[in-house]
């Protein structure tokens, strides 16, 4: 997430690249427009012409993060793993540069119900839950919806705790809980 675009990139891409790094590293509210335009190498006028407001830029940032291949939950898309292995892989320890889920982090900061980023966050989390349920179904879970919801809660809890305490050990503690849930829900999964 360090790349802020190049001179060959258009101003929109440079602004989104800068926002992706700064919002994730420092937070949305702590990142000012002045810092964003400086890092992106554009004027404030250009930013407002392209996005209209900081809130609209935040929504565009969240759409970008929702589609990012760097999210931990992308392990559910791995074709080299069985469905059961994909569920377990969610609880692998994150990389050292981890600072939580950018969508969860934004949800904590965006307290205004009408903020344009809120629907992006809700849609992303619902889609993640659907993918978890689909993966649980593919793994042969007796009740894929229940397993999906339970793993969702354990994962989101580990993610939030690891972020708030700056301690990735939360995933180490969540992993055996997830394994127990999978073993209970999927016939023959305990072998």
Tab-separated table of C-alpha atoms in Angstrom:
chain	number	residue	atom	x	y	z
A	1	UNK	CA	0.000	0.000	0.000
A	2	UNK	CA	3.060	2.264	-0.070
A	3	UNK	CA	2.871	3.177	-3.777
A	4	UNK	CA	1.488	6.688	-4.248
A	5	UNK	CA	1.312	6.383	-8.001
A	6	UNK	CA	3.749	7.756	-10.505
A	7	UNK	CA	3.879	10.889	-12.586
A	8	UNK	CA	2.449	8.816	-15.442
A	9	UNK	CA	-0.635	7.998	-13.325
A	10	UNK	CA	-3.491	10.432	-13.531
A	11	UNK	CA	-4.359	12.661	-10.586
A	12	UNK	CA	-7.316	10.477	-9.550
A	13	UNK	CA	-5.067	7.429	-9.213
A	14	UNK	CA	-2.409	9.394	-7.327
A	15	UNK	CA	-5.017	10.720	-4.894
A	16	UNK	CA	-6.501	7.251	-4.305
A	17	UNK	CA	-3.036	5.739	-3.839
A	18	UNK	CA	-2.115	8.417	-1.313
A	19	UNK	CA	-5.454	8.021	0.476
A	20	UNK	CA	-5.016	4.238	0.596
A	21	UNK	CA	-1.681	4.584	2.372
A	22	UNK	CA	-2.463	7.535	4.623
A	23	UNK	CA	-5.981	6.507	5.679
A	24	UNK	CA	-4.823	2.972	6.476
A	25	UNK	CA	-1.652	4.012	8.296
A	26	UNK	CA	-2.892	7.096	10.181
A	27	UNK	CA	-6.691	6.927	10.051
A	28	UNK	CA	-9.254	8.859	8.072
A	29	UNK	CA	-9.912	11.615	10.597
A	30	UNK	CA	-6.204	12.150	11.345
A	31	UNK	CA	-5.352	12.591	7.659
A	32	UNK	CA	-5.947	16.097	6.406
A	33	UNK	CA	-6.615	17.222	2.865
A	34	UNK	CA	-3.342	19.190	2.873
A	35	UNK	CA	-1.325	16.066	3.592
A	36	UNK	CA	-3.253	14.085	0.963
A	37	UNK	CA	-2.697	16.593	-1.829
A	38	UNK	CA	0.969	16.977	-0.910
A	39	UNK	CA	1.618	13.231	-1.044
A	40	UNK	CA	-0.463	12.852	-4.235
A	41	UNK	CA	1.206	15.833	-5.902
A	42	UNK	CA	-2.060	17.554	-6.813
A	43	UNK	CA	-3.860	20.726	-5.819
A	44	UNK	CA	-6.810	20.896	-3.441
A	45	UNK	CA	-8.865	22.152	-6.361
A	46	UNK	CA	-8.055	18.993	-8.347
A	47	UNK	CA	-9.013	16.767	-5.418
A	48	UNK	CA	-12.357	18.525	-4.978
A	49	UNK	CA	-13.026	18.521	-8.743
A	50	UNK	CA	-12.454	14.753	-8.855
A	51	UNK	CA	-14.149	13.722	-5.606
A	52	UNK	CA	-16.341	16.627	-4.505
A	53	UNK	CA	-15.534	16.218	-0.803
A	54	UNK	CA	-13.346	14.305	1.611
A	55	UNK	CA	-16.363	12.109	2.418
A	56	UNK	CA	-16.683	11.092	-1.240
A	57	UNK	CA	-12.940	10.412	-1.372
A	58	UNK	CA	-13.323	8.198	1.710
A	59	UNK	CA	-16.125	6.255	-0.015
A	60	UNK	CA	-13.919	5.788	-3.113
A	61	UNK	CA	-11.039	4.647	-0.860
A	62	UNK	CA	-13.325	2.114	0.838
A	63	UNK	CA	-14.510	0.751	-2.532
A	64	UNK	CA	-10.861	0.337	-3.503
A	65	UNK	CA	-10.020	-1.420	-0.229
A	66	UNK	CA	-13.079	-3.674	-0.554
A	67	UNK	CA	-11.753	-4.888	-3.895
A	68	UNK	CA	-8.143	-5.181	-2.694
A	69	UNK	CA	-6.414	-8.514	-3.137
A	70	UNK	CA	-4.420	-7.757	0.037
A	71	UNK	CA	-7.274	-8.326	2.496
A	72	UNK	CA	-6.819	-11.396	4.686
A	73	UNK	CA	-10.234	-12.676	3.671
A	74	UNK	CA	-9.030	-13.130	0.063
A	75	UNK	CA	-7.776	-16.535	1.211
A	76	UNK	CA	-11.390	-17.664	0.647
A	77	UNK	CA	-10.712	-17.263	-3.087
A	78	UNK	CA	-7.623	-19.485	-3.195
A	79	UNK	CA	-8.055	-22.338	-5.653
A	80	UNK	CA	-5.001	-24.164	-4.278
A	81	UNK	CA	-6.778	-24.856	-0.961
A	82	UNK	CA	-9.761	-27.040	-0.126
A	83	UNK	CA	-12.809	-25.192	1.226
A	84	UNK	CA	-11.970	-26.364	4.759
A	85	UNK	CA	-8.355	-25.163	4.380
A	86	UNK	CA	-9.633	-21.789	3.159
A	87	UNK	CA	-11.741	-21.400	6.311
A	88	UNK	CA	-8.748	-22.239	8.507
A	89	UNK	CA	-6.433	-19.944	6.512
A	90	UNK	CA	-8.483	-16.950	7.647
A	91	UNK	CA	-6.832	-17.380	11.020
A	92	UNK	CA	-3.229	-17.384	9.786
A	93	UNK	CA	-1.152	-14.722	11.488
A	94	UNK	CA	-1.214	-11.498	9.424
A	95	UNK	CA	1.877	-9.854	7.960
A	96	UNK	CA	3.899	-7.477	10.175
A	97	UNK	CA	2.546	-4.343	8.428
A	98	UNK	CA	-0.995	-5.357	9.406
A	99	UNK	CA	-3.093	-2.599	10.940
A	100	UNK	CA	-6.451	-4.306	10.799
A	101	UNK	CA	-9.217	-4.367	8.266
A	102	UNK	CA	-9.404	-0.976	6.549
A	103	UNK	CA	-13.198	-1.257	6.389
A	104	UNK	CA	-13.530	-2.050	10.085
A	105	UNK	CA	-11.120	0.759	10.943
A	106	UNK	CA	-13.241	3.148	8.884
A	107	UNK	CA	-16.459	1.929	10.544
A	108	UNK	CA	-15.010	2.946	13.903
A	109	UNK	CA	-14.166	6.421	12.608
A	110	UNK	CA	-17.263	7.145	10.512
A	111	UNK	CA	-19.868	7.725	13.188
A	112	UNK	CA	-22.256	9.716	11.000
A	113	UNK	CA	-25.021	7.347	9.775
A	114	UNK	CA	-25.384	9.199	6.460
A	115	UNK	CA	-21.688	9.113	5.553
A	116	UNK	CA	-21.259	7.814	1.961
A	117	UNK	CA	-18.677	5.299	3.174
A	118	UNK	CA	-21.101	3.489	5.519
A	119	UNK	CA	-22.984	1.594	2.749
A	120	UNK	CA	-19.644	0.473	1.284
A	121	UNK	CA	-18.603	-0.975	4.656
A	122	UNK	CA	-21.933	-2.729	5.246
A	123	UNK	CA	-21.997	-4.182	1.718
A	124	UNK	CA	-18.432	-5.439	2.088
A	125	UNK	CA	-19.063	-7.133	5.441
A	126	UNK	CA	-22.284	-8.744	4.157
A	127	UNK	CA	-20.481	-10.022	1.065
A	128	UNK	CA	-17.706	-11.418	3.281
A	129	UNK	CA	-20.280	-13.243	5.419
A	130	UNK	CA	-21.898	-14.641	2.253
A	131	UNK	CA	-18.501	-15.883	1.024
A	132	UNK	CA	-17.836	-17.492	4.410
A	133	UNK	CA	-21.212	-19.236	4.290
A	134	UNK	CA	-20.613	-20.396	0.708
A	135	UNK	CA	-17.180	-21.740	1.684
A	136	UNK	CA	-18.678	-23.522	4.709
A	137	UNK	CA	-21.260	-25.075	2.376
A	138	UNK	CA	-18.516	-26.198	-0.028
A	139	UNK	CA	-16.636	-27.688	2.941
A	140	UNK	CA	-19.699	-29.815	3.721
A	141	UNK	CA	-20.935	-28.062	6.869
A	142	UNK	CA	-24.215	-29.420	8.244
A	143	UNK	CA	-25.437	-25.848	8.793
A	144	UNK	CA	-23.275	-23.597	6.595
A	145	UNK	CA	-25.082	-20.437	7.640
A	146	UNK	CA	-24.444	-21.078	11.348
A	147	UNK	CA	-20.788	-21.958	10.736
A	148	UNK	CA	-20.350	-18.911	8.502
A	149	UNK	CA	-21.797	-16.600	11.160
A	150	UNK	CA	-19.718	-18.142	13.953
A	151	UNK	CA	-16.465	-17.906	11.987
A	152	UNK	CA	-17.394	-14.357	10.998
A	153	UNK	CA	-17.683	-13.341	14.660
A	154	UNK	CA	-14.438	-15.084	15.660
A	155	UNK	CA	-12.538	-13.585	12.707
A	156	UNK	CA	-13.860	-10.057	13.179
A	157	UNK	CA	-13.100	-10.307	16.902
A	158	UNK	CA	-9.533	-11.445	16.263
A	159	UNK	CA	-9.100	-8.696	13.687
A	160	UNK	CA	-10.410	-5.972	16.003
A	161	UNK	CA	-8.427	-7.186	19.014
A	162	UNK	CA	-5.207	-7.515	17.034
A	163	UNK	CA	-5.686	-3.967	15.765
A	164	UNK	CA	-6.624	-2.353	19.067
A	165	UNK	CA	-3.838	-4.067	21.049
A	166	UNK	CA	-1.290	-4.084	18.200
A	167	UNK	CA	-0.816	-7.791	18.920
A	168	UNK	CA	-1.245	-10.340	16.138
A	169	UNK	CA	-1.381	-13.124	18.775
A	170	UNK	CA	-5.163	-12.672	18.714
A	171	UNK	CA	-5.126	-14.808	15.556
A	172	UNK	CA	-3.137	-17.511	17.350
A	173	UNK	CA	-5.835	-17.684	20.027
A	174	UNK	CA	-8.721	-17.506	17.546
A	175	UNK	CA	-7.371	-20.308	15.333
A	176	UNK	CA	-8.127	-23.230	17.739
A	177	UNK	CA	-11.614	-21.803	18.309
A	178	UNK	CA	-12.188	-21.727	14.551
A	179	UNK	CA	-10.833	-25.272	14.186
A	180	UNK	CA	-13.184	-26.522	16.911
A	181	UNK	CA	-16.147	-24.844	15.202
A	182	UNK	CA	-15.199	-26.372	11.855
A	183	UNK	CA	-14.654	-29.820	13.351
A	184	UNK	CA	-18.032	-29.656	15.056
A	185	UNK	CA	-19.844	-28.448	11.918
A	186	UNK	CA	-18.192	-30.449	9.133
A	187	UNK	CA	-18.565	-34.246	9.184
A	188	UNK	CA	-15.159	-35.917	9.160
A	189	UNK	CA	-13.281	-32.593	9.498
A	190	UNK	CA	-11.387	-33.643	12.600
A	191	UNK	CA	-8.926	-35.807	10.727
